[in-house]
XYZ file of C-alpha atoms in Angstrom:
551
model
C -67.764 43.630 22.850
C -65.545 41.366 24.936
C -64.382 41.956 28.419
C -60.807 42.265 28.809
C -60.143 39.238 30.762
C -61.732 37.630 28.098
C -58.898 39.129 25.690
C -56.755 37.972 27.659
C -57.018 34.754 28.306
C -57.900 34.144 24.789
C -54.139 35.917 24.281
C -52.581 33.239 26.933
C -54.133 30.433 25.339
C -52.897 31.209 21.579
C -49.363 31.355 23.344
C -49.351 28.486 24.922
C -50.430 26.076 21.585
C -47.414 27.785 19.507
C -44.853 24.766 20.447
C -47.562 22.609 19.645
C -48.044 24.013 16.294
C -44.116 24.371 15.474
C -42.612 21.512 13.541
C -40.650 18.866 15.852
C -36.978 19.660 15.663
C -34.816 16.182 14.527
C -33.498 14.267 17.647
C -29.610 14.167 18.431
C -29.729 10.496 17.794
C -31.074 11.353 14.263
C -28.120 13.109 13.265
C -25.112 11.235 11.426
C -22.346 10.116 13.175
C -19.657 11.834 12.668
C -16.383 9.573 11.277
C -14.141 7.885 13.479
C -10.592 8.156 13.580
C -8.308 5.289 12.563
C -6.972 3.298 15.577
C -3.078 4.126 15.562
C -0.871 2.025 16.534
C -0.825 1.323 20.571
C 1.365 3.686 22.517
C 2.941 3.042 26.097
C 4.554 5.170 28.645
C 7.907 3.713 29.319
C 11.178 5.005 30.934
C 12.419 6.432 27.942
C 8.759 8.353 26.749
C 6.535 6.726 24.408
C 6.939 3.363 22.685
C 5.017 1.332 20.052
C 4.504 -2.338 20.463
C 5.529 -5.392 18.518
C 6.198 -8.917 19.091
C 8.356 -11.832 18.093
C 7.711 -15.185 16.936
C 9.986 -18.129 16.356
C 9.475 -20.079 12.588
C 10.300 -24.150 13.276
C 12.378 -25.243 10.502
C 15.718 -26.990 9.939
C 18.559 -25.114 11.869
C 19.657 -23.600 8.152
C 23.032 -21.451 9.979
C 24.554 -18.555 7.771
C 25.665 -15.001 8.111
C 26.107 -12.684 5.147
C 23.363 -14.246 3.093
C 19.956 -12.257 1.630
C 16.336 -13.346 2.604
C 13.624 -12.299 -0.178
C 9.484 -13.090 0.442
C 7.349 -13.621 -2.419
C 4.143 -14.953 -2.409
C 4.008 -15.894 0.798
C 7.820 -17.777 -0.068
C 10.680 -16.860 1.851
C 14.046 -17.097 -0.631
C 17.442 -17.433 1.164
C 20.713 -17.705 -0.746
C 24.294 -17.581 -0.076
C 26.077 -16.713 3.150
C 29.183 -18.072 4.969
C 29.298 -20.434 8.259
C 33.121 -20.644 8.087
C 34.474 -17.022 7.917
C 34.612 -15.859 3.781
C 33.574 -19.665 2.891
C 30.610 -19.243 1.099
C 28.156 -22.326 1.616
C 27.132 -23.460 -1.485
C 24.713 -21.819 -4.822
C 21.382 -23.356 -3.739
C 18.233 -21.476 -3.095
C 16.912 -22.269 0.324
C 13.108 -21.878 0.117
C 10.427 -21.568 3.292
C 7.071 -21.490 3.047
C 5.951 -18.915 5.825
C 3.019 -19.805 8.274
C -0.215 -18.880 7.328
C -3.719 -19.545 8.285
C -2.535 -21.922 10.879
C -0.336 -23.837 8.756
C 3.000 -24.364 10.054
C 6.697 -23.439 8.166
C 7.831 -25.708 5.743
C 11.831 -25.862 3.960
C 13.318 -27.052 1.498
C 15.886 -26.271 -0.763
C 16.641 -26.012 -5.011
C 19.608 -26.736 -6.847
C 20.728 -23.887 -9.356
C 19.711 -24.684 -12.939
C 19.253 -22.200 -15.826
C 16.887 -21.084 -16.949
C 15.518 -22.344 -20.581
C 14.792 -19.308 -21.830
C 17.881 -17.665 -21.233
C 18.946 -13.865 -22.078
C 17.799 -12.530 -25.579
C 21.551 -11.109 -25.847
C 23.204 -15.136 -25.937
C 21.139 -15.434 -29.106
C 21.956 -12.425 -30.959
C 24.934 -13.309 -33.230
C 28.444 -12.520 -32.787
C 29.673 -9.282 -34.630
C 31.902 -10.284 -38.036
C 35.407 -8.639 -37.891
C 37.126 -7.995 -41.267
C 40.438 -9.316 -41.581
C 43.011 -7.139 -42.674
C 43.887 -8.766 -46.017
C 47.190 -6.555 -46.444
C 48.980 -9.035 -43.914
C 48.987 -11.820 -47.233
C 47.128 -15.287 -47.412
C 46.209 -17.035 -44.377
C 49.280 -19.670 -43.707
C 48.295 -23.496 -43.378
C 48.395 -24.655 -39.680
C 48.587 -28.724 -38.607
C 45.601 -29.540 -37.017
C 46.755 -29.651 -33.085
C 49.624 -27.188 -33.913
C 50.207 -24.067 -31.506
C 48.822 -21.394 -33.502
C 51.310 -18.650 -32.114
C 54.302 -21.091 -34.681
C 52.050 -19.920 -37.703
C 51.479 -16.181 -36.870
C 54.487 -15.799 -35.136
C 52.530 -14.005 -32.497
C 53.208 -15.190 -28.432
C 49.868 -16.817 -27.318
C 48.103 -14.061 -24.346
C 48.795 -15.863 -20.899
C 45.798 -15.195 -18.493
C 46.452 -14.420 -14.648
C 44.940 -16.461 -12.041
C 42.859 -13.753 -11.043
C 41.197 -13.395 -14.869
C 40.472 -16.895 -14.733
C 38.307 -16.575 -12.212
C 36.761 -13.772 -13.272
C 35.882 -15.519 -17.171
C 34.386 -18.406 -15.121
C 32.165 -16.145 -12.942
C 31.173 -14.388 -16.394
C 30.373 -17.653 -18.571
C 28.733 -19.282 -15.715
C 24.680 -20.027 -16.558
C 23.756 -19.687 -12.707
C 25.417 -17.471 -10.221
C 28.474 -18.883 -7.799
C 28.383 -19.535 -4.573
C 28.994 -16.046 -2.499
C 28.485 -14.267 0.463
C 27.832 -10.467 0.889
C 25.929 -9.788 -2.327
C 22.296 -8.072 -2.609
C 19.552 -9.258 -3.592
C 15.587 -7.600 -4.006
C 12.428 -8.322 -5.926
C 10.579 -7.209 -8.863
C 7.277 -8.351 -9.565
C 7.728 -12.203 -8.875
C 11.686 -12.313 -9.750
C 14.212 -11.976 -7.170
C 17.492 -9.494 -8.938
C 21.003 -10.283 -7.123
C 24.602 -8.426 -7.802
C 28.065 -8.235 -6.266
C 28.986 -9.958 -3.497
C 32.303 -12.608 -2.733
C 33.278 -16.248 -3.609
C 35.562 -18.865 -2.389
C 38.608 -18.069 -5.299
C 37.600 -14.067 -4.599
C 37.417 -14.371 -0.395
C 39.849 -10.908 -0.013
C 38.107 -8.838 -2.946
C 34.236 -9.142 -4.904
C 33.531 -10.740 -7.668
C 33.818 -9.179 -11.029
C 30.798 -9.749 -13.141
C 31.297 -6.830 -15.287
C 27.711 -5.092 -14.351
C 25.943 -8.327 -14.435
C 22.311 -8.945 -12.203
C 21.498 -12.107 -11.938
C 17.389 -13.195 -11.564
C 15.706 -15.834 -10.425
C 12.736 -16.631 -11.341
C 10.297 -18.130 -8.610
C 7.377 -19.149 -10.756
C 10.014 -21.537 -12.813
C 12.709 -21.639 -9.934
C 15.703 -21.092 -12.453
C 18.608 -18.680 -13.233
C 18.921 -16.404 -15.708
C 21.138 -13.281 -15.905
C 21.217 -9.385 -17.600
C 24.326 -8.205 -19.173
C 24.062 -4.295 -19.660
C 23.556 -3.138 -23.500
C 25.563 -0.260 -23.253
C 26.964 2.473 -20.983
C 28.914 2.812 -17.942
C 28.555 -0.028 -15.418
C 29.457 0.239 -11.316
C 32.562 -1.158 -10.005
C 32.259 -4.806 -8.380
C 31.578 -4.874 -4.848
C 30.491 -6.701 -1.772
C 28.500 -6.044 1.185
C 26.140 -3.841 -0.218
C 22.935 -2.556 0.263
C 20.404 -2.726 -2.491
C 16.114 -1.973 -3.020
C 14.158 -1.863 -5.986
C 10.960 -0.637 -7.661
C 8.652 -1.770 -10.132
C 8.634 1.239 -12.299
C 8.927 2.408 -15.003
C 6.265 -0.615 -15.942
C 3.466 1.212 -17.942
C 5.218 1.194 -20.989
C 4.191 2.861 -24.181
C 1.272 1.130 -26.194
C 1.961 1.182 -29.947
C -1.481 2.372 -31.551
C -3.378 0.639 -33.350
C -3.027 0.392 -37.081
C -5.724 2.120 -39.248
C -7.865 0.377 -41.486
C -7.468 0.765 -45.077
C -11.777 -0.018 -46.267
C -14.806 -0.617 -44.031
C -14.370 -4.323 -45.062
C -11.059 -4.446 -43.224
C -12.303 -2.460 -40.168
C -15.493 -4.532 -39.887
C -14.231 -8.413 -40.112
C -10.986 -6.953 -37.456
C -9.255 -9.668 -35.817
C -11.599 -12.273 -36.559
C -9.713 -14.072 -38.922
C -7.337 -14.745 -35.828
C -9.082 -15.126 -32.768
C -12.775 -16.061 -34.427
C -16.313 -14.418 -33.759
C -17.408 -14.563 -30.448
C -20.631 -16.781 -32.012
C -16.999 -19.395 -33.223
C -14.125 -18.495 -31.685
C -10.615 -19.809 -32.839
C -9.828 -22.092 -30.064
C -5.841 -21.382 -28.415
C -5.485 -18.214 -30.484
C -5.384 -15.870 -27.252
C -3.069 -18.235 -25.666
C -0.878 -18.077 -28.746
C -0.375 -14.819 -29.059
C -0.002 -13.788 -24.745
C 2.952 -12.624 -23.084
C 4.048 -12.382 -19.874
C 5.115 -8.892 -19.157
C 8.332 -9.826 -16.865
C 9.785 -11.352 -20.403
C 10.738 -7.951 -21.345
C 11.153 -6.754 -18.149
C 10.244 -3.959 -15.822
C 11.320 -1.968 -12.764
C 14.537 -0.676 -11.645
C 17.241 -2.046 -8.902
C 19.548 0.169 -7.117
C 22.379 -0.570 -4.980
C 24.199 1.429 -3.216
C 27.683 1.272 -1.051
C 29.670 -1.860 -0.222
C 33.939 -2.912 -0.477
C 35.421 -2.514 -3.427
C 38.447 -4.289 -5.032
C 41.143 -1.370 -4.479
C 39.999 -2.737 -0.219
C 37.760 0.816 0.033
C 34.438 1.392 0.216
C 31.827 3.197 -1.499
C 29.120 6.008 -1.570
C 27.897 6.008 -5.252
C 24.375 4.967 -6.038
C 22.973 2.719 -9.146
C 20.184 2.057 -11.039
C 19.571 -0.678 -13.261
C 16.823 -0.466 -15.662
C 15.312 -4.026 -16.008
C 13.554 -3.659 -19.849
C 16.605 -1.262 -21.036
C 19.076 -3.406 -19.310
C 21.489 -0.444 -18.511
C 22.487 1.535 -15.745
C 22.356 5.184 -14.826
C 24.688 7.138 -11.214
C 22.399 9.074 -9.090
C 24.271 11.213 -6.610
C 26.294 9.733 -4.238
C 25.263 9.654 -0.751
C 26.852 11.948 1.809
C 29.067 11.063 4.684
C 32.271 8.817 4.321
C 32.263 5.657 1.950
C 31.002 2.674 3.753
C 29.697 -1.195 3.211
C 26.980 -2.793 4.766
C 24.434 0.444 5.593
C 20.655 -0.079 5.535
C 18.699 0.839 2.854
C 14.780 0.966 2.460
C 12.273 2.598 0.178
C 9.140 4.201 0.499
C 7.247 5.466 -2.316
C 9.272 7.995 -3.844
C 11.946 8.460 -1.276
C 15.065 6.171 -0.586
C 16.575 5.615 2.806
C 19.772 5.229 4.213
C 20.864 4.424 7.785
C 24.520 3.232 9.410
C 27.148 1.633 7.920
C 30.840 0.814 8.729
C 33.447 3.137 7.417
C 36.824 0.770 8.184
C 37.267 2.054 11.631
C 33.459 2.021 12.985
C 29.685 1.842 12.963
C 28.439 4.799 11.351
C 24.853 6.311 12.279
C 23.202 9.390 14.259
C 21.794 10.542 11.087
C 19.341 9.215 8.363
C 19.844 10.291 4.924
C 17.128 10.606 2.281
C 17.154 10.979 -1.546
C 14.094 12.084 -3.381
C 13.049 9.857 -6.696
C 10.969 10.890 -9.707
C 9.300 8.906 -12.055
C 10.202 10.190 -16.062
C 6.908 10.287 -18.473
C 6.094 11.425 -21.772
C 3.082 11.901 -23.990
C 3.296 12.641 -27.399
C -0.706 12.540 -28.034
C -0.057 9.207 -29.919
C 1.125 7.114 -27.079
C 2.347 7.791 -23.587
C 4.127 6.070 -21.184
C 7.065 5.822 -18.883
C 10.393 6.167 -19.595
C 12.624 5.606 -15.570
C 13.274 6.477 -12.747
C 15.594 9.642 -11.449
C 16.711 11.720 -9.013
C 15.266 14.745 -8.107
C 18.052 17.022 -6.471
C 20.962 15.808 -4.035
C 20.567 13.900 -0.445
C 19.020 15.718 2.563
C 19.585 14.530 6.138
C 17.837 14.204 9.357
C 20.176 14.419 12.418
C 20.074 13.475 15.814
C 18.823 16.087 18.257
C 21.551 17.833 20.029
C 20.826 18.379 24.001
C 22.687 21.683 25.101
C 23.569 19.985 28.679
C 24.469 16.689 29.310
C 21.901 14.402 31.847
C 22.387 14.354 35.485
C 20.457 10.897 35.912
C 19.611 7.456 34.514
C 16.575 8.777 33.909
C 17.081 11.891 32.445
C 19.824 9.546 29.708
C 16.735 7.354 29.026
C 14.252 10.106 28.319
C 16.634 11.266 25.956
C 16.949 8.314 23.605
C 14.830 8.970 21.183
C 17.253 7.994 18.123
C 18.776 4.605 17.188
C 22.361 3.927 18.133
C 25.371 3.781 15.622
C 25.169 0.116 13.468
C 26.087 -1.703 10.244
C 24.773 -5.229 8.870
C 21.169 -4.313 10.379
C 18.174 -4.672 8.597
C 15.575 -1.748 7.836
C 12.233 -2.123 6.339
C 9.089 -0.978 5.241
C 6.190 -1.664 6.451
C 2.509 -1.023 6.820
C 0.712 -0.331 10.069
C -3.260 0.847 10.262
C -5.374 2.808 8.015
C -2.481 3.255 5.833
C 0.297 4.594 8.123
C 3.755 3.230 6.835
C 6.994 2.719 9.248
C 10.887 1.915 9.004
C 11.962 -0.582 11.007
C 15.388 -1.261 11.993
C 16.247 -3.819 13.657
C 19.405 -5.263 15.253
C 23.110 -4.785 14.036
C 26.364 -4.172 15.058
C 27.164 -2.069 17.421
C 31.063 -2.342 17.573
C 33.075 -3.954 15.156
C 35.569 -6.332 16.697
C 39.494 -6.058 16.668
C 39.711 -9.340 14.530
C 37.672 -8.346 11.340
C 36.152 -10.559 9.490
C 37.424 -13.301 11.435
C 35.505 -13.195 15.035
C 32.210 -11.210 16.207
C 31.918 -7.888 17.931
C 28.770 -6.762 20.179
C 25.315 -6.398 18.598
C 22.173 -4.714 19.223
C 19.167 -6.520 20.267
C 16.445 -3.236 19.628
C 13.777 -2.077 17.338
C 13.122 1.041 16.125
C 10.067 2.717 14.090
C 10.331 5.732 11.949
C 6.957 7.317 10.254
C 6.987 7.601 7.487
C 4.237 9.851 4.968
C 1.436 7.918 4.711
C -0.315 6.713 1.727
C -2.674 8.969 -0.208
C -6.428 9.082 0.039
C -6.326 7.088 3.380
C -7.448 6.823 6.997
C -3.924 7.952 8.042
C -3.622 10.632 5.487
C -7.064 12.350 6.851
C -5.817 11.913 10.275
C -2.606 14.252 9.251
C -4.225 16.570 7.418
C -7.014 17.330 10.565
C -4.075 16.990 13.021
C -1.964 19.702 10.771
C -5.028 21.891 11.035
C -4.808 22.408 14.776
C -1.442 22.512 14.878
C -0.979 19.027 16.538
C 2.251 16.920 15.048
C 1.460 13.834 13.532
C 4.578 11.783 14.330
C 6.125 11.589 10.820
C 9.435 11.786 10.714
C 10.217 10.490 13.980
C 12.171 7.849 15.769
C 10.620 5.538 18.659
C 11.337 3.082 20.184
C 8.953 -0.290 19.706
C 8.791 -2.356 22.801
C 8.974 -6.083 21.731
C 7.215 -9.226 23.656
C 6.340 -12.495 22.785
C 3.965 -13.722 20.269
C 3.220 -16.902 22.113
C 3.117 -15.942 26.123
C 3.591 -20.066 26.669
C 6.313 -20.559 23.502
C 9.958 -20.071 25.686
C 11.758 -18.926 22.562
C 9.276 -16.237 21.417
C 9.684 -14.969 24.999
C 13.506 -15.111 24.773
C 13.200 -13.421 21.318
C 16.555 -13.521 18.609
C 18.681 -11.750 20.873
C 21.609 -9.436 20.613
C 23.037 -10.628 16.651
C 24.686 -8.958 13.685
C 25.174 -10.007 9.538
C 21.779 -10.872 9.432
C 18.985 -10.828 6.589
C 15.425 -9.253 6.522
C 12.586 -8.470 4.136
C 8.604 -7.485 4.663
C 6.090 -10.208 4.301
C 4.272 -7.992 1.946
C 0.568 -9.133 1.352
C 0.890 -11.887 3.428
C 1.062 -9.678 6.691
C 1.869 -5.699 5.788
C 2.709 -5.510 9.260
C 5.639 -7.994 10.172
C 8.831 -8.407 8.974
C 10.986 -11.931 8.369
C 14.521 -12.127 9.757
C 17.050 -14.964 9.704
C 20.426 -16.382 10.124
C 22.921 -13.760 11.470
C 25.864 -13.766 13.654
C 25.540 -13.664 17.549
C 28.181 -12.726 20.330
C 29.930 -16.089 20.772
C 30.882 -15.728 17.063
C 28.676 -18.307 16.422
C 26.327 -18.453 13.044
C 22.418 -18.876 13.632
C 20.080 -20.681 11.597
C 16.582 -19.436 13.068
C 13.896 -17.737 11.768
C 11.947 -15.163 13.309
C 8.521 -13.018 12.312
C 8.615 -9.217 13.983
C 4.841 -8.176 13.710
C 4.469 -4.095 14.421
C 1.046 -4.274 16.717
């Protein structure tokens, strides 16, 4: 029998060899790394709280001046038509194109006469509807050749007002006028245009009866849609107009059946071959481009109307169906020249000028549906609609009044009253989205039309919801979960700097200016804007271009 110290320190020894036994546990360096979050746009601590960044850039082209023109970007193509350099002169009907910098590449201009396009409207084709004569009123009497034809049916001959005439000419033209204070926005590769004044109209719009006008980049011609049927909005100028490109996904006819085994077998070979012999152009033949019959939808909304008001209504123009279709009107007083912006399902509107002054302190907001329908045999969809009436997002109201300069700055956290600005979307990191508005007026001055008032020279950001199934989105959903606010639906401030430290006008930047025209580079840079032309202080008309990138 063993001692007990022998026990014992057989005992200790078992003890001590259990780690040395145990499986090894993983090391913290073998465990995945967690995610990281995305990398948010760069926030500073100014006077006025925090502020996002962005920068300015100057484009060298021709000095192109104008004021109450449109700008449109499409593939990497900036599109400027229209405008004014001597007050309600418009300049002339030609598209001014600039190819943006890219990959190092500098600007580049130049500009294309208006020419239709040669495959014009499918409506100018369609014959002319037959009228019956009423063959109670006796034979048809013979008329001289050259004679007035009012001697023969004793009928006076209809007299047509000055004002008519120019509105026939507008109507029969094959490419658009020259104007100023239209609308323009793209669809797919075409660029859709309404309203807006002309030399003979200077004191009222043009009357196109419902007429959009498209041009079509890929061919760089004119063509127009008349609406088919239905209501159509009143003419107007200064207006505010977006668009999207749905409904696209139209419905797909099915297929026809067979009739034998023979038929369903040989197919479409008799067409387009066997792939062992194909028929050689057949697919070419037979393609279509889907903007030929159209898609997307182009709303405008507000602007001056003929009676000298202005407007609050909202409409839609259906590209394929060629008609258009109210939504609610917006809320507030009737106004021209607000901005208006779109983001995924929601449309924006900010400012405006009533008759008397910049409007603003609130943004309004109007909720969009897309209509679908699936019959089990085909689905597709049908347009676009609104889903309930406007909502609005005021200003914060402080309950006392600020003591100090700093106390005023600190509260600024909302962009000040302005018309003829430009707001747009655009896309910052890991899928975050922001409206930017930019410059403006600020006052209107005493003379109209006729001289310039004062201007903003600021930026401003508001977030946006982000897109779906992205960096940002994730970000949201974690911050909701602790109860931290993610920023969306807030105003701040961007603080803007030079592109170039060593280029002397990106460190001047545009300036204070007014009138002007803006639109997103889209997938050339998601994250900058292009603005150009406009009206600055000295009443004096720019022709510069400049790139606003959101850092």
């Amino acid at each position: 029998m063993e001692s007990f110290a022998k026990l014992k320190r057989r005992g200790t020894d078992l003890l001590n060899s259990l780690p040395h036994n145990l499986p090894s546990m993983p090391q913290i360096s073998q465990l995945p790394q967690l995610p990281q979050l995305p990398q948010l746009p760069q926030l500073q601590r100014t006077a006025g709280g925090p502020s996002m960044k962005g920068t300015w850039q100057h484009i060298s082209i021709p000095p192109l001046p104008r004021s109450s023109h449109s700008i449109d970007v499409v593939a990497g193509n900036a599109y400027i038509f229209g405008g004014e350099v001597e007050s309600r002169n418009p300049v002339d009907n030609d598209m001014h194109v600039i190819a943006l910098p890219s990959s190092g590449a500098p600007a580049d201009y130049y500009a294309v006469k208006a020419r239709p396009s040669p495959r014009q409207q499918l409506a100018e084709q369609r014959p002319l509807s037959v009228v019956e004569e009423d063959e109670t009123k006796g034979p048809l009497a013979d008329v001289p050749v050259g004679a007035d034809s009012s001697a023969a049916t004793g009928e006076p001959t209809p007299t047509t007002s000055t004002a008519d005439k120019g509105k026939s000419k507008a109507i029969n033209s094959e490419v658009p006028r020259p104007r100023l204070g239209h609308a323009t926005a793209v669809i797919g590769s075409r660029i859709f245009l309404f309203g807006g004044r002309s030399a003979e109209s200077s004191s009222e719009p043009l009357n196109e009866n419902g007429r959009v006008w498209v041009f079509e980049t890929k061919t760089q011609t004119w063509s127009y849609l008349d609406p088919a049927t239905g209501p159509v909005p009143p003419a107007r100028s200064f207006l505010a107009a977006v668009a999207t490109d749905k409904p696209r996904d139209f419905a797909i006819k099915p297929l026809r059946r067979a009739s034998s085994w023979m038929e369903w077998a040989e197919g479409d070979s008799a067409e387009v071959g066997i792939p062992q012999r194909p028929i050689a152009g057949s697919v070419a033949e037979t393609a279509t481009d889907e903007e030929d019959a159209g898609f997307g939808t182009f709303i405008i909304h507000g602007g001056c109307t003929a009676d000298g008001g202005r407007a609050t209504d909202v409409w839609a123009f259906d590209v394929r169906s060629c008609t258009w279709k109210e939504f609610p009107p917006a809320p507030g007083p009737a106004r021209g020249s607000p901005a208006l912006a779109l983001a995924k399902s929601r449309l924006y509107r900010y400012g405006g000028f009533d008759g008397k002054e910049e409007l603003g302190g609130q943004l309004d907001v109007l909720e969009l549906a897309l209509d679908e329908f699936d019959d089990r045999v085909s689905k597709g969809e049908i347009g676009i609609f609104a889903r309930g009436a406007w909502q609005t997002l005021t200003s914060p109201v402080h309950a006392a009044p600020p003591t100090t300069a700093d106390e005023t700055a600190k509260l600024v956290s909302w962009p000040g009253r302005r018309s003829v600005a430009s707001m747009e979307l655009v896309l910052g990191g890991g899928g975050r989205e922001y409206l930017i508005l930019m410059l403006g007026e600020r006052s209107a001055s005493a003379d109209g039309h006729a001289a310039a008032g004062r201007f903003w020279d600021d930026v401003w950001a508001f977030q946006v919801p982000p897109l779906g199934m992205t960096a940002a989105s994730f970000t949201d959903a974690v911050l909701q979960a602790v109860g931290r606010k993610t920023g969306e639906g807030k105003w701040t401030r961007v603080a803007t700097g030079p592109y170039d430290d060593e280029d002397g006008r990106d460190t001047a930047g545009p300036g204070p200016r007014g009138w002007i025209a803006g639109a997103p580079l889209g997938d050339l840079e998601e994250n900058a804007i292009l603005v150009f032309g406009g009206l600055s202080e000295s009443n004096q008309r720019l022709g510069d271009g400049w790139i606003f990138r959101l850092d």
